[in-house]
Each structure stands twice: as C-alpha cells, then as structure tokens.
Amino acid sequence: MKIKSHLFIVIFNVFLNVCYVHSLVEGLYCGVENCYDVLGVTRESSKSAIGKAYRNLAKKLHPDVQGADVSKEEAEKNFRRIATAYEILSDNASREDYDYMVDNPEEMYMHYYRYYRRRTAPNVDIRLILAVCITIISGIQYYSAWDRYETAIKYLTTVQKYRIHATEIAKKEGLFNESTNKKSKDKSKEKEEKEQIIRKVIEEKMDIRGGYSKPDWKQVLWFQLIILPYTIYQYVKWYIIWIYKFNIRKEEYGEEEKLYLIKKHLKLSRLEFDALEDHTREEYLELGLWEKSKALEWKAEKEEELKRELSQSARHKAYRRYLKKGTGRLTFDDS
C-alpha cells in the first residue's frame, strides 16, 4: 500500500513538471526557461527588485568582463538571456501576458497572438494618435473654409454691381484719395491698390453667409470637442424648456422657434439656413411654414414647379434625348 502511495506521488510530480514545461513555449518570451528563474527572482518580486537583480547579473555576465575560458558567442548568449527576461518582466503589460501564459498553458494560439501583437504593434499612445488626427482634421477644416471664403471674395470682386457699390463706399470714406494722390505712383501700381481697396470694402461690407462665410476658429473640430459637454448641456436644457413651454403649457411660438421649425420641416442644414436672405426668411414666416403640413405642401409645390421648368428647358430636353439614345452611343456632326 505504501509503495502504491509513493508511486502515485512520483507520477503526480512528473505530471506537474510536464504541465509546467508545456506552459513555456520555445520562441515566446524566455523560451522553455522561466523568466523569473533566469533573473533569480520570484513571481512576487517588485519591479525595483527585478531591476536590481538584472543589474547585478549584467555586471557579472556582460561579454566585456568574461574571462578567456568563455567564448564570445556563449557570453553574448548568456547576456541576451538576462536582457530578454528583464525586458519582459520590467514592462507591466508584457509581464501580465507572460504570467497569463504560465497560468493558462492550454491557450496556445492566444499566447502567440498576444505576444506578437505586442511585439509588432507600434509603441505609441493611442491618445497621441487621436490628438494628431483631430489636429489634422481641424487644420483641413480651417484651410478649406478660408479657401471657400477667398473664392467667394474673388468672385464678388468681378461682379459689376458689387464693384460699383464698393467704389462708391470707398469714395465716400476717402479711401481712394489717400492712395491715388501720390504722383510718384505709376498706372499699374494705382490699379493694383484700387483693386485692393475694392476687395477690402467688399470683405467688410458684404454679408457672406452659409458655406462661403468667413472662417471662424470656433467651428473647427478641436474646439467643438472641447465644448462638447457644454453643448450637450445646452441642448438638454433647451429641449426641456421646449417641452415645458410648447407641449405642456401650449404657449405660442416666437419668431426664433418658428424659424427653427421651418429649418426642420424643410430639412435645411445649418449652413443652408444661414445662407438664406432676410427677405426669404420673412417670406417663409408669412407663409406659415413652421406648420409641418404647410411646409410639406409648399415644398411639394416647389418641386413640381421645378419639374415643369426642367421639362420646358431645351438643355434638359437634349439631356433626356441623350439618355434615351444610350450613354454608349456617340454622334458627330460632319456638316
């Protein structure tokens, strides 16, 4: 009976050793060696204790301090062993993955994934990547807004009625007198300065709205993300007040609320609605388009009107004939 019990203990110990060996994989971390044993520390050792053990071993096993009885290749191999063990155990995330592999040897493929994911993934904080991406997007937003604004200004300076109006304003304010009374200036210089004055007047006096309006740094993504909590608070506050005033107390809409409902029913974006002229907004108010039924009816009428105009358009008729003939057919007029 005693022989059987001793035999059972021996077999059980062999089983535990086999399981432990299989929990260490060649090619991962320290290979078939235990990283803690390589540095002579335990699993409960602190980070500072691991660092101290590594420094002590590095002084002894550095290839430069090895004697002649140890070959260069063997010295370098021994030093790589302790360097690899320290690299794994000094990093909290890598040490956690290693401990998980030792405790869960059956998850072989997962260990390979976790190991190579950490080895090959760029060691960059994800917050830094997000910050750089947001900064780039914000820069593109601001540059695009300025580009659209410059395009609008250049176009307006070519429209005759705006040039005449800007010229009259410049004459009233004496801007031309300050720049054109100097005799030393040639014709080209005077023309260039006159164009600059007209452009300046248009920029200051022209009310450009919508997507071509003057850029505002408060509209870029960075600023919008910073004030996002405040924006959410303002929206919740506005929504609660709306429910209380108009759904519970049944108060009449004010002009601001009516314009909001018009924008909502006509499905206009903020930029599209901001681009509307004041007389257009007044017309919408007079038509009572804050009421959904009237807004939908008016929108349907406008769509029908647009269809009738297109049906009478010679260019649209030619386009329809082109579609009927087929887009793959080309004709040439040789006359």
Coordinates of C-alpha atoms in Angstrom, one line a residue:
M1 CA 0.0 0.0 0.0
K2 CA 2.9 2.3 0.9
I3 CA 4.6 1.5 -2.5
K4 CA 1.4 2.5 -4.3
S5 CA 1.1 5.8 -2.5
H6 CA 4.8 6.6 -3.2
L7 CA 4.3 5.7 -6.8
F8 CA 1.2 8.0 -7.1
I9 CA 3.2 10.9 -5.6
V10 CA 6.0 10.4 -8.1
I11 CA 3.6 10.2 -11.0
F12 CA 1.8 13.3 -9.8
N13 CA 5.0 15.3 -9.5
V14 CA 6.1 14.2 -13.0
F15 CA 2.7 15.3 -14.3
L16 CA 3.0 18.7 -12.7
N17 CA 6.5 19.2 -14.2
V18 CA 5.3 18.2 -17.6
C19 CA 2.4 20.6 -17.4
Y20 CA 4.8 23.4 -16.3
V21 CA 7.3 22.7 -19.1
H22 CA 4.5 22.8 -21.7
S23 CA 3.3 26.1 -20.3
L24 CA 6.7 27.6 -21.6
V25 CA 6.9 27.8 -25.4
E26 CA 10.0 27.9 -27.5
G27 CA 10.2 31.2 -29.3
L28 CA 7.9 33.1 -26.9
Y29 CA 9.3 35.3 -24.1
C30 CA 12.2 33.4 -22.5
G31 CA 11.6 30.1 -24.4
V32 CA 11.4 27.0 -22.3
E33 CA 13.1 28.8 -19.4
N34 CA 11.2 30.7 -16.7
C35 CA 11.9 34.4 -16.9
Y36 CA 11.8 34.7 -13.1
D37 CA 14.3 31.9 -12.7
V38 CA 16.7 33.5 -15.3
L39 CA 17.0 36.6 -13.1
G40 CA 16.8 34.7 -9.8
V41 CA 13.6 36.4 -8.6
T42 CA 10.2 35.2 -7.7
R43 CA 6.8 36.0 -9.2
E44 CA 6.0 38.2 -6.2
S45 CA 9.2 40.3 -6.6
S46 CA 8.6 44.0 -7.2
K47 CA 9.7 45.9 -10.2
S48 CA 12.6 47.5 -8.3
A49 CA 13.8 44.1 -7.1
I50 CA 13.8 42.8 -10.7
G51 CA 15.8 45.8 -11.8
K52 CA 18.3 45.3 -9.1
A53 CA 18.7 41.6 -9.9
Y54 CA 19.2 42.4 -13.6
R55 CA 21.9 45.0 -12.9
N56 CA 23.8 42.6 -10.6
L57 CA 23.7 39.8 -13.3
A58 CA 24.6 42.3 -16.0
K59 CA 27.8 43.2 -14.2
K60 CA 28.8 39.5 -14.0
L61 CA 27.6 38.3 -17.4
H62 CA 28.5 41.2 -19.7
P63 CA 30.6 40.0 -22.6
D64 CA 33.3 42.5 -21.9
V65 CA 34.0 41.2 -18.4
Q66 CA 34.0 37.5 -19.3
G67 CA 37.3 35.5 -19.0
A68 CA 39.1 33.8 -21.8
D69 CA 37.6 30.4 -20.8
V70 CA 34.1 31.7 -22.0
S71 CA 33.7 32.1 -25.8
K72 CA 32.3 35.3 -27.2
E73 CA 29.2 33.6 -28.6
E74 CA 28.4 31.9 -25.3
A75 CA 28.9 35.2 -23.4
E76 CA 26.6 37.1 -25.7
K77 CA 24.0 34.3 -25.4
N78 CA 24.1 34.4 -21.6
F79 CA 23.7 38.2 -21.6
R80 CA 20.8 38.0 -24.1
R81 CA 19.0 35.6 -21.8
I82 CA 19.0 38.0 -18.8
A83 CA 18.3 41.1 -21.1
T84 CA 15.3 39.3 -22.6
A85 CA 14.0 38.3 -19.2
Y86 CA 14.4 41.8 -17.9
E87 CA 12.7 43.3 -20.9
I88 CA 9.7 41.1 -20.4
L89 CA 9.4 41.5 -16.6
S90 CA 10.2 45.2 -16.4
D91 CA 7.1 46.1 -18.6
N92 CA 3.8 45.7 -16.7
A93 CA 1.7 44.7 -19.7
S94 CA 4.3 42.3 -21.0
R95 CA 4.7 40.7 -17.5
E96 CA 1.0 40.3 -17.3
D97 CA 0.9 38.5 -20.6
Y98 CA 3.7 36.2 -19.5
D99 CA 2.1 35.4 -16.2
Y100 CA -1.2 34.6 -18.1
M101 CA 0.7 32.2 -20.4
V102 CA 2.2 30.4 -17.4
D103 CA -1.2 30.0 -15.7
N104 CA -3.1 29.1 -18.9
P105 CA -0.9 26.8 -21.0
E106 CA -3.8 25.3 -22.9
E107 CA -4.5 28.7 -24.8
M108 CA -1.6 28.1 -27.1
Y109 CA -2.8 30.1 -30.1
M110 CA -3.9 33.0 -27.9
H111 CA -0.4 33.3 -26.4
Y112 CA 1.1 33.6 -29.9
Y113 CA -1.4 36.3 -30.7
R114 CA -0.8 38.3 -27.5
Y115 CA 3.0 38.0 -27.8
Y116 CA 3.4 39.1 -31.5
R117 CA 0.6 41.7 -31.2
R118 CA 2.7 43.5 -28.5
R119 CA 6.0 42.9 -30.3
T120 CA 4.8 44.2 -33.7
A121 CA 2.3 46.9 -32.7
P122 CA 3.7 50.5 -32.7
N123 CA 4.6 51.6 -29.2
V124 CA 2.6 54.8 -29.4
D125 CA 0.0 56.1 -27.1
I126 CA -3.4 55.9 -28.8
R127 CA -4.3 59.3 -27.3
L128 CA -1.4 60.9 -29.2
I129 CA -2.6 59.3 -32.4
L130 CA -6.1 60.7 -31.8
A131 CA -4.8 64.1 -31.0
V132 CA -2.7 64.2 -34.2
C133 CA -5.7 63.0 -36.3
I134 CA -8.0 65.6 -34.8
T135 CA -5.4 68.3 -35.3
I136 CA -5.0 67.4 -38.9
I137 CA -8.8 67.4 -39.5
S138 CA -9.2 70.7 -37.8
G139 CA -6.4 72.2 -39.9
I140 CA -8.0 70.9 -43.1
Q141 CA -11.4 72.3 -42.0
Y142 CA -10.0 75.8 -41.3
Y143 CA -7.9 75.8 -44.5
S144 CA -10.9 74.7 -46.6
A145 CA -13.1 77.4 -45.0
W146 CA -10.6 80.0 -45.9
D147 CA -10.3 78.7 -49.4
R148 CA -14.0 78.9 -50.0
Y149 CA -14.1 82.4 -48.5
E150 CA -11.3 83.5 -50.8
T151 CA -13.2 82.0 -53.8
A152 CA -16.3 83.9 -52.8
I153 CA -14.5 87.2 -52.4
K154 CA -12.7 86.9 -55.7
Y155 CA -16.0 86.2 -57.4
L156 CA -17.7 89.2 -55.8
T157 CA -14.9 91.5 -56.9
T158 CA -15.7 90.5 -60.6
V159 CA -19.4 91.2 -60.3
Q160 CA -20.1 94.7 -61.7
K161 CA -22.8 95.8 -59.3
Y162 CA -20.8 94.9 -56.3
R163 CA -17.7 96.7 -57.7
I164 CA -19.7 99.8 -58.3
H165 CA -21.2 99.8 -54.8
A166 CA -17.8 99.2 -53.2
T167 CA -16.3 102.0 -55.3
E168 CA -19.0 104.4 -54.1
I169 CA -18.3 103.5 -50.5
A170 CA -14.6 103.9 -50.9
K171 CA -15.1 107.4 -52.4
K172 CA -17.4 108.5 -49.6
E173 CA -14.9 107.3 -47.0
G174 CA -12.0 108.9 -48.8
L175 CA -10.0 105.7 -49.3
F176 CA -9.1 106.5 -52.9
N177 CA -7.8 110.0 -52.1
E178 CA -5.3 108.6 -49.6
S179 CA -3.8 106.2 -52.1
T180 CA -4.0 107.9 -55.5
N181 CA -2.8 111.5 -54.8
K182 CA 0.8 110.5 -54.9
K183 CA 2.3 111.5 -58.3
S184 CA 5.2 109.1 -58.0
K185 CA 2.9 106.1 -58.5
D186 CA 2.6 104.5 -61.9
K187 CA -0.7 103.4 -63.5
S188 CA -0.2 99.7 -62.7
K189 CA 0.5 100.5 -59.0
E190 CA -2.6 102.7 -58.8
K191 CA -4.7 100.0 -60.4
E192 CA -3.4 97.3 -58.0
E193 CA -4.1 99.5 -54.9
K194 CA -7.6 100.3 -56.2
E195 CA -8.3 96.6 -56.6
Q196 CA -7.1 96.0 -53.0
I197 CA -9.3 98.8 -51.7
I198 CA -12.4 97.4 -53.5
R199 CA -11.7 94.0 -52.2
K200 CA -11.3 95.3 -48.6
V201 CA -14.6 97.2 -48.8
I202 CA -16.4 94.1 -50.1
E203 CA -14.9 92.0 -47.3
E204 CA -16.0 94.5 -44.7
K205 CA -19.4 95.3 -46.0
M206 CA -20.6 92.2 -47.8
D207 CA -22.6 89.8 -45.6
I208 CA -21.5 86.4 -46.9
R209 CA -23.4 83.5 -45.3
G210 CA -23.5 79.8 -45.5
G211 CA -20.6 77.6 -46.6
Y212 CA -18.7 80.6 -48.1
S213 CA -18.8 82.7 -44.9
K214 CA -15.7 84.0 -43.2
P215 CA -14.0 81.2 -41.3
D216 CA -14.5 81.0 -37.5
W217 CA -12.0 79.0 -35.5
K218 CA -14.7 78.1 -33.1
Q219 CA -16.3 75.9 -35.7
V220 CA -13.2 73.6 -36.1
L221 CA -13.4 70.0 -34.7
W222 CA -10.9 70.6 -31.8
F223 CA -12.9 73.5 -30.3
Q224 CA -16.2 71.6 -30.8
L225 CA -14.9 68.6 -29.0
I226 CA -13.7 70.8 -26.1
I227 CA -17.0 72.4 -25.6
L228 CA -19.0 69.2 -26.3
P229 CA -20.1 68.7 -22.6
Y230 CA -21.4 72.3 -22.6
T231 CA -23.1 71.8 -25.9
I232 CA -24.9 68.7 -24.7
Y233 CA -25.9 70.6 -21.5
Q234 CA -27.3 73.5 -23.6
Y235 CA -29.2 71.1 -25.8
V236 CA -30.8 69.2 -22.9
K237 CA -31.7 72.4 -21.2
W238 CA -33.2 73.8 -24.5
Y239 CA -35.2 70.6 -25.1
I240 CA -36.6 70.5 -21.5
I241 CA -37.7 74.2 -21.8
W242 CA -39.2 73.5 -25.3
I243 CA -41.3 70.6 -23.9
Y244 CA -42.4 72.6 -20.9
K245 CA -43.4 75.8 -22.8
F246 CA -44.9 74.4 -26.0
N247 CA -46.0 70.8 -25.2
I248 CA -47.2 71.3 -21.6
R249 CA -48.2 74.9 -21.3
K250 CA -49.2 75.2 -25.0
E251 CA -47.6 78.6 -25.5
E252 CA -47.4 80.2 -28.9
Y253 CA -44.1 80.0 -30.8
G254 CA -41.9 83.1 -31.0
E255 CA -40.0 84.1 -34.2
E256 CA -36.9 82.2 -33.2
E257 CA -38.9 79.0 -32.6
K258 CA -40.8 79.4 -35.8
L259 CA -37.5 79.7 -37.8
Y260 CA -36.2 76.6 -36.1
L261 CA -39.3 74.6 -37.1
I262 CA -39.1 76.0 -40.7
K263 CA -35.5 74.8 -40.9
K264 CA -36.5 71.4 -39.5
H265 CA -39.6 70.9 -41.8
L266 CA -37.7 72.0 -44.9
K267 CA -34.8 69.8 -44.0
L268 CA -32.2 72.5 -44.4
S269 CA -28.7 72.2 -42.9
R270 CA -27.3 74.9 -40.6
L271 CA -25.2 76.3 -43.5
E272 CA -28.1 76.3 -45.9
F273 CA -30.4 78.1 -43.5
D274 CA -27.7 80.7 -42.5
A275 CA -27.3 81.4 -46.3
L276 CA -30.9 82.4 -46.6
E277 CA -31.5 86.1 -47.2
D278 CA -33.6 88.1 -44.6
H279 CA -36.5 88.6 -47.1
T280 CA -36.6 84.9 -47.8
R281 CA -37.0 84.1 -44.1
E282 CA -39.7 86.8 -43.8
E283 CA -41.5 85.2 -46.7
Y284 CA -41.3 81.8 -45.0
L285 CA -42.8 83.3 -41.9
E286 CA -45.6 84.9 -43.8
L287 CA -46.4 81.6 -45.4
G288 CA -46.6 79.9 -42.0
L289 CA -44.1 77.2 -42.9
W290 CA -43.4 76.5 -39.3
E291 CA -46.5 74.3 -39.5
K292 CA -45.4 70.9 -40.9
S293 CA -48.4 70.5 -43.2
K294 CA -47.9 73.9 -44.8
A295 CA -44.2 73.3 -45.1
L296 CA -44.6 69.9 -46.8
E297 CA -47.3 71.3 -49.2
W298 CA -45.1 74.3 -50.1
K299 CA -42.1 72.0 -50.7
A300 CA -44.2 69.7 -53.0
E301 CA -45.4 72.7 -55.0
K302 CA -41.8 74.0 -55.4
E303 CA -40.7 70.5 -56.6
E304 CA -43.5 70.4 -59.1
E305 CA -42.6 73.9 -60.3
L306 CA -39.0 72.9 -60.8
K307 CA -40.0 69.8 -62.8
R308 CA -42.2 72.0 -65.1
E309 CA -39.3 74.4 -65.6
L310 CA -36.9 71.5 -66.4
S311 CA -39.4 69.9 -68.8
Q312 CA -39.5 73.2 -70.8
S313 CA -35.8 73.7 -70.7
A314 CA -34.1 73.0 -74.1
R315 CA -30.9 71.8 -72.4
H316 CA -32.9 69.4 -70.2
K317 CA -34.8 68.0 -73.2
A318 CA -31.5 67.4 -75.0
Y319 CA -30.2 65.6 -72.0
R320 CA -33.3 63.4 -71.8
R321 CA -32.9 62.5 -75.5
Y322 CA -29.3 61.7 -74.9
L323 CA -30.3 59.3 -72.1
K324 CA -32.9 57.6 -74.4
K325 CA -30.3 57.0 -77.1
G326 CA -28.0 55.4 -74.6
T327 CA -24.8 56.7 -73.0
G328 CA -22.6 54.3 -75.1
R329 CA -23.6 56.0 -78.4
L330 CA -21.6 58.9 -79.8
T331 CA -22.6 61.0 -82.8
F332 CA -20.6 63.6 -84.8
D333 CA -21.9 66.4 -86.9
D334 CA -19.8 66.4 -90.2
S335 CA -21.7 69.2 -91.8

